[in-house]
XYZ file of C-alpha atoms in Angstrom:
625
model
C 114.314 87.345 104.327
C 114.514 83.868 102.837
C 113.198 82.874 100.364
C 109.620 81.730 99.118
C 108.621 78.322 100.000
C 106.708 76.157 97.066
C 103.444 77.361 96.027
C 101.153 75.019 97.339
C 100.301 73.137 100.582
C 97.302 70.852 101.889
C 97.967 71.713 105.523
C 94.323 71.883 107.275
C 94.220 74.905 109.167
C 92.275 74.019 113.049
C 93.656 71.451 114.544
C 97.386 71.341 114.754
C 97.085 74.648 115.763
C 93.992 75.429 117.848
C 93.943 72.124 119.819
C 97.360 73.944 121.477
C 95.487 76.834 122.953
C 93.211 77.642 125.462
C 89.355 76.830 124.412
C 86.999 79.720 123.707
C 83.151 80.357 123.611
C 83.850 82.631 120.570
C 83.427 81.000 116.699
C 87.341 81.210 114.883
C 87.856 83.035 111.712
C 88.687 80.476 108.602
C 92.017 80.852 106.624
C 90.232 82.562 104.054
C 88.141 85.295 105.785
C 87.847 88.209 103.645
C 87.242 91.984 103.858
C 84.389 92.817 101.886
C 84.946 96.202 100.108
C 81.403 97.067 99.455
C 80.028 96.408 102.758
C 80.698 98.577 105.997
C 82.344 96.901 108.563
C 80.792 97.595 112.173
C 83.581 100.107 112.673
C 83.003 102.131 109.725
C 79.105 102.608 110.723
C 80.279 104.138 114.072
C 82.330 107.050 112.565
C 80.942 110.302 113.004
C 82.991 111.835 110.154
C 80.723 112.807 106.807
C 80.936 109.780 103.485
C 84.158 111.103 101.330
C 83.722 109.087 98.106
C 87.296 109.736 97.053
C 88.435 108.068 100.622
C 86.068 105.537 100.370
C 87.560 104.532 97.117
C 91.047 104.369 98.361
C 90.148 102.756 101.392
C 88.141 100.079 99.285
C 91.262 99.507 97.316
C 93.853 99.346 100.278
C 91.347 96.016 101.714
C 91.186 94.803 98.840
C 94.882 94.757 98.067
C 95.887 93.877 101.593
C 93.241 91.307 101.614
C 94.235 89.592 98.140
C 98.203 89.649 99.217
C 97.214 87.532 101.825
C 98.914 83.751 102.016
C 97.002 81.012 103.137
C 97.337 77.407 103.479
C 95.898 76.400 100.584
C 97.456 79.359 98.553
C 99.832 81.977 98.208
C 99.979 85.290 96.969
C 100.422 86.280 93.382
C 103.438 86.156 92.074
C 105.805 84.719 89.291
C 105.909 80.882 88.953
C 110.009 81.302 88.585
C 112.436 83.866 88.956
C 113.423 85.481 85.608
C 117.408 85.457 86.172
C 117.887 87.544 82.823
C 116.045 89.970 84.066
C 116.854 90.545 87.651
C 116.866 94.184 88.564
C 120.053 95.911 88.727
C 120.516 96.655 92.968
C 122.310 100.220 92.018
C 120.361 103.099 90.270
C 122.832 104.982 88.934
C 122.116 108.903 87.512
C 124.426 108.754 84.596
C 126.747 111.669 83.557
C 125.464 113.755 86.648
C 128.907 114.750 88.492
C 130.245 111.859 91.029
C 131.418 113.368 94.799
C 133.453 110.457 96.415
C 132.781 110.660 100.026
C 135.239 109.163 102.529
C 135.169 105.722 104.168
C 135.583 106.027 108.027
C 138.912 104.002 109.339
C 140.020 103.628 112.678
C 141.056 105.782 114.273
C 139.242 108.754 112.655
C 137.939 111.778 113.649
C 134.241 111.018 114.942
C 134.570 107.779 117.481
C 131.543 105.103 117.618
C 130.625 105.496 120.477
C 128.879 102.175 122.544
C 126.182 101.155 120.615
C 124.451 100.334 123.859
C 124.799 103.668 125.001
C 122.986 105.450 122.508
C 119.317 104.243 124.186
C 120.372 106.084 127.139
C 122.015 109.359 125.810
C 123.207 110.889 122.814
C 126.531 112.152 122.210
C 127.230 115.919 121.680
C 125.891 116.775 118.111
C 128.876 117.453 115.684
C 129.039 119.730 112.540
C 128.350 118.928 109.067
C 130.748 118.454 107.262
C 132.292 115.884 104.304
C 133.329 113.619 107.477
C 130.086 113.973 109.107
C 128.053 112.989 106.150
C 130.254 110.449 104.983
C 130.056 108.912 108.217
C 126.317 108.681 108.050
C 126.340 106.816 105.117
C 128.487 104.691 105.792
C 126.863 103.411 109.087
C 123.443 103.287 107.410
C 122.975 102.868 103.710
C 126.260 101.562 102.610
C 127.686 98.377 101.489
C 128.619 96.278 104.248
C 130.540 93.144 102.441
C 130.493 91.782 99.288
C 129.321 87.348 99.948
C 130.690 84.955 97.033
C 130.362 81.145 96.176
C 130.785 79.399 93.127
C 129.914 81.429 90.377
C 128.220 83.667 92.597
C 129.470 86.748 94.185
C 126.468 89.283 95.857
C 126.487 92.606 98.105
C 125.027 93.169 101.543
C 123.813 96.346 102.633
C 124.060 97.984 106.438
C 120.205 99.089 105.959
C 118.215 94.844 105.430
C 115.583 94.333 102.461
C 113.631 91.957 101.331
C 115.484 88.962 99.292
C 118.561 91.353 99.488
C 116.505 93.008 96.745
C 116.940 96.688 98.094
C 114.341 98.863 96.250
C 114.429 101.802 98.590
C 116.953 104.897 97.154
C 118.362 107.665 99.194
C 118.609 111.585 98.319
C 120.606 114.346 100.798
C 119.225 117.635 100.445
C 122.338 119.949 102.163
C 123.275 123.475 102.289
C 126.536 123.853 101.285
C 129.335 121.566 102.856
C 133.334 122.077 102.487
C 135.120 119.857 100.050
C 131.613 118.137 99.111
C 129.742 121.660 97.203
C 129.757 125.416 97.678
C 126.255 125.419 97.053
C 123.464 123.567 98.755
C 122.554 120.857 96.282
C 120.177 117.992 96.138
C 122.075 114.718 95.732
C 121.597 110.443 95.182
C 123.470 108.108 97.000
C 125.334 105.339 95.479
C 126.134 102.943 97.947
C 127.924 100.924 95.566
C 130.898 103.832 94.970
C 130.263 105.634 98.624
C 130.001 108.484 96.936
C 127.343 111.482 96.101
C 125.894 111.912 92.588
C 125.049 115.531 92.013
C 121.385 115.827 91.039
C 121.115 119.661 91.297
C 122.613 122.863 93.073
C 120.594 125.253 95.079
C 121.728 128.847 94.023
C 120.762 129.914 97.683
C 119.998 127.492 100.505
C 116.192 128.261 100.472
C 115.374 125.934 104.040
C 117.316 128.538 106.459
C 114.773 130.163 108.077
C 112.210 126.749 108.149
C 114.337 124.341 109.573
C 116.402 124.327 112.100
C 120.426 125.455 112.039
C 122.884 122.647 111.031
C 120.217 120.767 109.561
C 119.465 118.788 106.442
C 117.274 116.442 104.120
C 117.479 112.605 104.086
C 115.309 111.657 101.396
C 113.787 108.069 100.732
C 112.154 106.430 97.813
C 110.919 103.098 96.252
C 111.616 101.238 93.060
C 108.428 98.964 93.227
C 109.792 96.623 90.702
C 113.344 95.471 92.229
C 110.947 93.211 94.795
C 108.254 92.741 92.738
C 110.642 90.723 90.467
C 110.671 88.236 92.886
C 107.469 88.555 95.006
C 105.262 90.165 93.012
C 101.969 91.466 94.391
C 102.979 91.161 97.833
C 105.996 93.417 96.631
C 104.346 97.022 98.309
C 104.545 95.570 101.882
C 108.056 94.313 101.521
C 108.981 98.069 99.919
C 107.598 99.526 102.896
C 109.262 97.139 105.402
C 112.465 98.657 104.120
C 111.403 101.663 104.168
C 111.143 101.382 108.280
C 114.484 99.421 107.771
C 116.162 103.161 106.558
C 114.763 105.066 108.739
C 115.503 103.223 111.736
C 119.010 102.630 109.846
C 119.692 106.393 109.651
C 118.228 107.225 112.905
C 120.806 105.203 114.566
C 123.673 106.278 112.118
C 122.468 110.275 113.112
C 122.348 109.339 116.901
C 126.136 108.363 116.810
C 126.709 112.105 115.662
C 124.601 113.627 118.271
C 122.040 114.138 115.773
C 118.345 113.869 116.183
C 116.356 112.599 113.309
C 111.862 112.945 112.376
C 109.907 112.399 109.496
C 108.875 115.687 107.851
C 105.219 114.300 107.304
C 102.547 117.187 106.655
C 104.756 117.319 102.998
C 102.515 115.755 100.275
C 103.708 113.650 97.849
C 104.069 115.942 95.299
C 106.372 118.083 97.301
C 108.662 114.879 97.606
C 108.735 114.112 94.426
C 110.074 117.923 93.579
C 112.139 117.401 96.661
C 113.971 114.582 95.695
C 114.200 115.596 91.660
C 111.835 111.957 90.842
C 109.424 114.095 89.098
C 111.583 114.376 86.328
C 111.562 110.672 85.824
C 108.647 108.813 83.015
C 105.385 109.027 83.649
C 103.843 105.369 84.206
C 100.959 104.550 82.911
C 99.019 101.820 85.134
C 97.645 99.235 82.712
C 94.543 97.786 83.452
C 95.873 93.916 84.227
C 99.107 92.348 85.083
C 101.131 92.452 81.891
C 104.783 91.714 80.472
C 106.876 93.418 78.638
C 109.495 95.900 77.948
C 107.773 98.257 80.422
C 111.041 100.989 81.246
C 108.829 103.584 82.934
C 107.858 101.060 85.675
C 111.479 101.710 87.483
C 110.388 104.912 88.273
C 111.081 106.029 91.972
C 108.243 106.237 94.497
C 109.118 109.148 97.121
C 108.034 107.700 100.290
C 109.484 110.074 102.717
C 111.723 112.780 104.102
C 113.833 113.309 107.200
C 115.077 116.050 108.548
C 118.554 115.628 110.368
C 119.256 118.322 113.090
C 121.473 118.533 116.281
C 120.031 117.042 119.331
C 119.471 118.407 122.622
C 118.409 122.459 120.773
C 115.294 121.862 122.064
C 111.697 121.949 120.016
C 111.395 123.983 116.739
C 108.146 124.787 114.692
C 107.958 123.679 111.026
C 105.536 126.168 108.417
C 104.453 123.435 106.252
C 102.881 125.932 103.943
C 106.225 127.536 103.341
C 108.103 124.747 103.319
C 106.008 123.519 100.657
C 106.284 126.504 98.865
C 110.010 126.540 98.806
C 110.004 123.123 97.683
C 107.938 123.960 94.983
C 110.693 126.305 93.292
C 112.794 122.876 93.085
C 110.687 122.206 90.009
C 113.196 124.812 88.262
C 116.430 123.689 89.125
C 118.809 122.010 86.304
C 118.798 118.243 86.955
C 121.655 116.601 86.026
C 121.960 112.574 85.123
C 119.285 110.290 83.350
C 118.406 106.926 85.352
C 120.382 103.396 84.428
C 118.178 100.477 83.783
C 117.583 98.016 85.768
C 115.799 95.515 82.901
C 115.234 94.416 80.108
C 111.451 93.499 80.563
C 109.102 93.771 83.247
C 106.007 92.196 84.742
C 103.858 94.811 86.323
C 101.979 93.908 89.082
C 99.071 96.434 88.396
C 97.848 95.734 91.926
C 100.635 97.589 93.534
C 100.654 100.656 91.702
C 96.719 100.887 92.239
C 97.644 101.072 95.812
C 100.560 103.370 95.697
C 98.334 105.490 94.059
C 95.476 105.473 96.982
C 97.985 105.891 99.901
C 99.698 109.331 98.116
C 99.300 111.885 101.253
C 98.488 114.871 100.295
C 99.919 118.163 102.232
C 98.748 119.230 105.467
C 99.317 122.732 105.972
C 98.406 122.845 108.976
C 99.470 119.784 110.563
C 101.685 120.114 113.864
C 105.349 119.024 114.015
C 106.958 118.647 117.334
C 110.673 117.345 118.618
C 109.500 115.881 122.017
C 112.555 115.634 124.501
C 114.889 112.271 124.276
C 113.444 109.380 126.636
C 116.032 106.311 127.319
C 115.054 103.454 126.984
C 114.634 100.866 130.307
C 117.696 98.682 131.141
C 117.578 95.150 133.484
C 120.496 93.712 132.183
C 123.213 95.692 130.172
C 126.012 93.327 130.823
C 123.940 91.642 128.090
C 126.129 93.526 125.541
C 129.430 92.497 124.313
C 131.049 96.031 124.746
C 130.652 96.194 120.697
C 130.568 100.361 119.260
C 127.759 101.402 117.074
C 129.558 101.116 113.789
C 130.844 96.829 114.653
C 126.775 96.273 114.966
C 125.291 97.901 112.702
C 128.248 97.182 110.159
C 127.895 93.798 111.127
C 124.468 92.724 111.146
C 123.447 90.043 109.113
C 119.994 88.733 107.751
C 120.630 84.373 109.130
C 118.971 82.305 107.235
C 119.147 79.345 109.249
C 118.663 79.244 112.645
C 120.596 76.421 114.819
C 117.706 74.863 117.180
C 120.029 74.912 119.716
C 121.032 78.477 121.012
C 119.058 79.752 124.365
C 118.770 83.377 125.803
C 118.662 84.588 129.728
C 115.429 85.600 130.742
C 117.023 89.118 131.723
C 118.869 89.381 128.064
C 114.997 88.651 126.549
C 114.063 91.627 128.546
C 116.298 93.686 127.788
C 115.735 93.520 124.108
C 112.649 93.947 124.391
C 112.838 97.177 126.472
C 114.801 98.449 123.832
C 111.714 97.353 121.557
C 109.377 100.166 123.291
C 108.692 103.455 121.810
C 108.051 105.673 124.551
C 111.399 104.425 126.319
C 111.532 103.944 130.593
C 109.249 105.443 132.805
C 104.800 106.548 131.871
C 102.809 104.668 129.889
C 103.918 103.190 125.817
C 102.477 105.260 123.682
C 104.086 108.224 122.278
C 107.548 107.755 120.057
C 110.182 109.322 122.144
C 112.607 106.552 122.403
C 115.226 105.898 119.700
C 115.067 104.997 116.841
C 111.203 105.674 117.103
C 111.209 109.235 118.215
C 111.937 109.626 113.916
C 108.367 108.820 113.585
C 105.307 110.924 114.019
C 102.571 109.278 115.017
C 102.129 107.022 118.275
C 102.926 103.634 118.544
C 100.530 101.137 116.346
C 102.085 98.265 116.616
C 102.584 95.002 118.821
C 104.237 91.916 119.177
C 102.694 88.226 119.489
C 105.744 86.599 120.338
C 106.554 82.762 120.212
C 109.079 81.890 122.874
C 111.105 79.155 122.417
C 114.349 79.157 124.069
C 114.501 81.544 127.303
C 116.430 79.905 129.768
C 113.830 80.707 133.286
C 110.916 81.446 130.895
C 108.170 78.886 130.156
C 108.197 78.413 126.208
C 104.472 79.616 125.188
C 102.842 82.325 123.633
C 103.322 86.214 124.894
C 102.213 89.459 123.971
C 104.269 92.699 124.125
C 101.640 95.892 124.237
C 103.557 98.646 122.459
C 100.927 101.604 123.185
C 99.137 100.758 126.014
C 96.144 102.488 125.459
C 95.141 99.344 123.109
C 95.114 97.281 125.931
C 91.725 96.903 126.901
C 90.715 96.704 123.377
C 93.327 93.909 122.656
C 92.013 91.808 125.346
C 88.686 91.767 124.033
C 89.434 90.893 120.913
C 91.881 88.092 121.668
C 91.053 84.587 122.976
C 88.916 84.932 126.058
C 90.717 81.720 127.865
C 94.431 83.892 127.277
C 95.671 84.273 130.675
C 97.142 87.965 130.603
C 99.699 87.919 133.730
C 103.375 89.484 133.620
C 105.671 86.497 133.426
C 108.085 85.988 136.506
C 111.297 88.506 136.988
C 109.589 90.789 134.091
C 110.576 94.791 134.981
C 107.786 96.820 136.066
C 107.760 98.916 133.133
C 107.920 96.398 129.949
C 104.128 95.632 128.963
C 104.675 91.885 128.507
C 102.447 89.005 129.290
C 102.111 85.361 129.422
C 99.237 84.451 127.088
C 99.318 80.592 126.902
C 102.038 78.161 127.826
C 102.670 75.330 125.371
C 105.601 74.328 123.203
C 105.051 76.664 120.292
C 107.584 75.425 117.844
C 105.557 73.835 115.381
C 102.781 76.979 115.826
C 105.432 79.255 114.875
C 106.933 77.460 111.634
C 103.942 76.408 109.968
C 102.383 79.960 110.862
C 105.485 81.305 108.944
C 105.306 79.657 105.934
C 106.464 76.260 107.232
C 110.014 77.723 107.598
C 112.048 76.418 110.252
C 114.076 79.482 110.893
C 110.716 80.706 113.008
C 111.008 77.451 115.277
C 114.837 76.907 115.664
C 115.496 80.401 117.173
C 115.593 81.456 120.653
C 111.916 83.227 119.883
C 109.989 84.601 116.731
C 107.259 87.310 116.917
C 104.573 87.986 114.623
C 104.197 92.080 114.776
C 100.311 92.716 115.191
C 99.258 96.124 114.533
C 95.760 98.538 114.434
C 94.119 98.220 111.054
C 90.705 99.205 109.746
C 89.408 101.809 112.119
C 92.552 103.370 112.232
C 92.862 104.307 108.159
C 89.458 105.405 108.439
C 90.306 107.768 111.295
C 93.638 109.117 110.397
C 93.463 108.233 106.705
C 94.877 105.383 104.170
C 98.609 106.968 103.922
C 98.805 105.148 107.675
C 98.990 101.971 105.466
C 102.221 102.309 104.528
C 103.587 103.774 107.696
C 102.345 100.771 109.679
C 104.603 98.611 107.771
C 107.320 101.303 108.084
C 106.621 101.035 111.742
C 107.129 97.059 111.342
C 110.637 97.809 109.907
C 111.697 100.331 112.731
C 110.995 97.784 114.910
C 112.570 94.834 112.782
C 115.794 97.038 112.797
C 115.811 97.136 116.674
C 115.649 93.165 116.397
C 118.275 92.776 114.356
C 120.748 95.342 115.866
C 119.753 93.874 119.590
C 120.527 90.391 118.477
C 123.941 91.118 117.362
C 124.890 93.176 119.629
C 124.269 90.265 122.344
C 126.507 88.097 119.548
C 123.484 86.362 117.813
C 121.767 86.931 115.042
C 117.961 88.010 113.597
C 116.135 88.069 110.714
C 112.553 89.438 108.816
C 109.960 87.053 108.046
C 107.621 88.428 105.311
C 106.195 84.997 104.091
C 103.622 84.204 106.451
C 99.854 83.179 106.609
C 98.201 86.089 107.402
C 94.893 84.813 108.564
C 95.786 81.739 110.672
C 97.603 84.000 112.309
C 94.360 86.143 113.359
C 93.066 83.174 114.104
C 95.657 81.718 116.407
C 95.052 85.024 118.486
C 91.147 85.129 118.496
C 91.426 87.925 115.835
C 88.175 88.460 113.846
C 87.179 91.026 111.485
C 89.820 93.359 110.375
C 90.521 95.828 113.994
C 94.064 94.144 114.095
C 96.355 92.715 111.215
C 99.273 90.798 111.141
C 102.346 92.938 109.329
C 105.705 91.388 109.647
C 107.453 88.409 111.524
C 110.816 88.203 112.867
C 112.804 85.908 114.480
C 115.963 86.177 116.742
C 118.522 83.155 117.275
C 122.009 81.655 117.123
C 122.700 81.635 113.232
C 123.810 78.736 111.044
C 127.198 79.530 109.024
C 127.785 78.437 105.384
C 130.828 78.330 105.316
C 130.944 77.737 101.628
C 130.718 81.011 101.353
C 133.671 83.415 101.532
C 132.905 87.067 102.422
C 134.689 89.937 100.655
C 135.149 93.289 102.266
C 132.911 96.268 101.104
C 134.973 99.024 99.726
C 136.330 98.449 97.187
C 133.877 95.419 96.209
C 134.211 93.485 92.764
C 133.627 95.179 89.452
C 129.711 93.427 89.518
C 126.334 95.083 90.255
C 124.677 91.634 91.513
């Protein structure tokens, strides 16, 4: 994502925006509408379900915090005036003196293929074992090191899995039953992308999961350091953290899918039983302080366990999950012998107290008797495959890049803009969008939440103007009412019957799209940008505020898509996080707080600097940076 733009602007917000679109009889929203968290909103007065003052409070405190991360116009976000460059957060947790297991680093030819990366959204490939290879292969394809990037006095790592600023705060954990050459016990253990290699946390005496999970399965565990992106962002920090969250996920579910592995989100575990899961109880308590403060705050790298996955073979059909005695299995974890005390990652801090306030109200707690289901792999829809340079899984994913410039000059087919975007749906070809079947979003387990607003630039046979891809298509009706009555709602020309898109409003939406996004021009000089618009307030009231975070994780499954589509048509993609949240609302006819704007993207042909000189990724410099 690049970086922030200066802290202030005097832009006025109506008309060089509004005077683009179509007129409307309803009154706009102002750039700085606000949720009030002491007054229902008219959504809130309609739900049946009895006052809980403990939800109340945490929804209160989600608004608020969503509401006060906002940017507008006229300001930004909190966060620090400069960046602290003594005190950057080291990008590699290390568990130091816990035992080192060097996994291997796939070379051509080896023993497990890529297969097309295309062809994964139709089919999967026959699952193979586990096994060192297997796991290493993983890894390597989805949480790795990519290339080391150096200029100057400079010289930085890229990752396979995006982040924020290239910050990466999210960690990884396998929790395996035994496997050859790696341990002859299961074991819990951290991944250092840095080395490629496993650091032993703890053993499992006896490989407690066997009858719970399915055969030939195991753990992918993912967690948070708050403070590597609140360094640079601050408050705003929790939504980036979650983005890249969605990033892994989506990361690993394609890395799995190239084994013939299917890949979901054990979510009726609370977050206590991730936290024994993963070992991250063991690490210092922190303390929330009652303001912002600095200092020499070590406990504030603690890890936040955000969620686990469990990998199995695809194509064994549906299994039940006993959360109840999962939960109790995991509870015995609390006993093992942890090996290896946490590196740090500063010398002093600023704590944000903001986000840990809302870490706090979005912990899920278990449900015992929630349902888990494996529905059965949908492919995705296809109008124009020859869209796809022939490139394998492992040359995409390996190669994808974050651009940060865009070239203003690059233009798409209309059938190649289709195409990516059928890959964009969750329930895949055929029905209506709703449920998650579709890869990567079948790893998820709840239906589709979230939609694209997307600014379309450069489409050679498509008008440039403003479209809007419906991602669950039960929120259609309510979308339309709550968006600008003069939008004109029609499937553009040559669109496939099955892709959900349509023509809003046709104008040139260049300058819409880069002032919307924080003035940048990277959301103007691409072939199109999106702003990803998802359900908001009467959905954590229904379901409960732990959706919070998993709408932004959606948001990052679905940037991941973007950026893997784009280069595997030879262009490139990036995440926007820097945007103003409100005029964006209001640019769609958005009032009140039904629908929020989450993430923006945009998709074009990159600008090279070719100042600087990349390095390959293995092995990389002797630098942590």
């Amino acid at each position: 994502m690049p970086p922030l733009p200066p802290t202030r602007f005097s832009f006025p917000l109506t008309s060089p925006l509004l005077h683009l679109l179509p007129s409307t009889t309803t009154t706009t929203t102002t750039a700085t509408m606000s949720f009030s968290s002491s007054s229902p909103s008219p959504s809130s007065l309609s739900n049946p379900k009895q006052p809980d003052p403990q939800l109340d409070q945490n929804l209160s405190q989600v608004l608020t915090y969503h509401n006060d991360t906002k940017h507008h116009f006229t300001r930004y976000a909190r966060s620090p005036r400069g960046l602290d460059w003594a005190n950057q957060p080291n990008p590699f947790r290390r568990y130091l003196s816990s035992p080192l297991l060097p996994l291997l680093h796939p070379t051509p030819p080896d023993d497990h293929p890529s297969p097309l990366y295309s062809s994964l959204f139709t089919s999967l490939p026959p699952p193979k074992p586990i096994s060192k290879s297997t796991i290493s292969q993983l890894l390597y394809d989805s949480l790795a090191l990519s290339a080391w990037k150096t200029t100057g006095f400079s010289t930085w790592s890229l990752r396979v899995n995006p982040s924020s600023g290239n910050l990466h705060p999210t960690e990884a954990y396998i929790i395996s039953p035994p496997i050859p050459s790696l341990s002859d016990s299961g074991f819990v253990a951290h991944y250092a992308p840095k080395e490629h290699s496993l650091e032993l946390r703890a053993q499992i005496p006896t490989w407690v999961f066997a009858d719970l999970l399915p055969k030939d399965s195991f753990l992918v565990g993912l967690s948070s350091i708050f403070w590597r992106e609140a360094w640079k962002y601050g408050e705003r920090a929790f939504r980036y953290c979650n983005h890249d969250v969605g990033h892994a996920v989506a990361a690993v579910a394609v890395a799995a899918a190239e084994l013939g592995w299917d890949v979901k989100i054990l979510d009726g575990l609370g977050y206590e039983d991730l936290e024994k899961l993963m070992g991250v109880e063991m690490l210092p308590h922190f303390e929330i302080p009652a303001r912002a403060v600095k200092g020499r705050l070590p406990e504030m790298e603690f890890e936040h366990p955000d969620c686990v996955l469990v990998v199995f073979p695809s194509g064994g059909g549906g299994f039940e999950v006993d959360y109840e005695k999962l939960s109790l299995a995991i509870s015995e974890f609390s006993k093992l012998e942890w090996k290896g005390k946490p590196n740090v990652l500063s010398k002093e801090h600023i704590c944000w107290d903001v986000i840990y306030r809302t870490a706090e109200a979005v912990k899920k707690e278990r449900d015992i008797g929630g349902r888990f289901s494996v529905q059965a792999f949908r492919s995705s829809g296809s109008c124009s495959e020859g869209s796809y340079k022939g490139l394998t899984v492992r040359e995409v994913v390996r190669k994808r890049r974050s651009a940060v410039d865009m070239d203003g000059v690059t233009a798409m087919e209309r059938d190649t803009f289709y195409q990516i975007l059928l890959h964009c749906l969750p329930s895949g070809s055929g029905g209506k969008q709703k449920r998650q079947l579709a890869l990567p979003f079948r790893a998820l387990s709840w239906d589709a939440e979230v939609h694209a607003a997307l600014f379309v630039h450069r489409v050679k046979g498509l008008p440039e103007g403003l479209y809007f891809l419906v991602r669950n298509e039960d929120h259609f009706d309510e979308l339309k009412k709550s968006m600008r009555s003069g939008f004109k709602w029609v499937k553009p020309q040559g669109c496939p019957e099955d892709l959900p898109l349509y023509e809003l409003h046709r104008t040139d939406c260049r300058a819409i799209a880069e002032k919307l996004s924080c003035h940048q021009e990277i959301a103007s000089h691409g072939c199109f940008s999106l702003g990803m618009v998802a359900s908001f307030e009467p959905l954590l009231q229904d379901k409960n505020v732990w959706m919070y975070p998993r709408l932004f994780w959606e948001t990052g499954v679905l940037g991941q898509v973007l950026y893997l589509e784009a280069h595997a048509i030879g262009i490139s993609a990036t995440g926007i996080g820097c945007y103003f949240d409100d005029p964006v609302h209001e640019l769609l006819g958005l009032k009140g707080s039904n629908f929020q704007s989450l993430y923006h993207f945009t998709v074009g042909g990159p600008v090279i600097d070719k100042r600087i000189m990349s390095l390959p990724a293995y092995p990389g410099p002797s630098v942590d940076a």
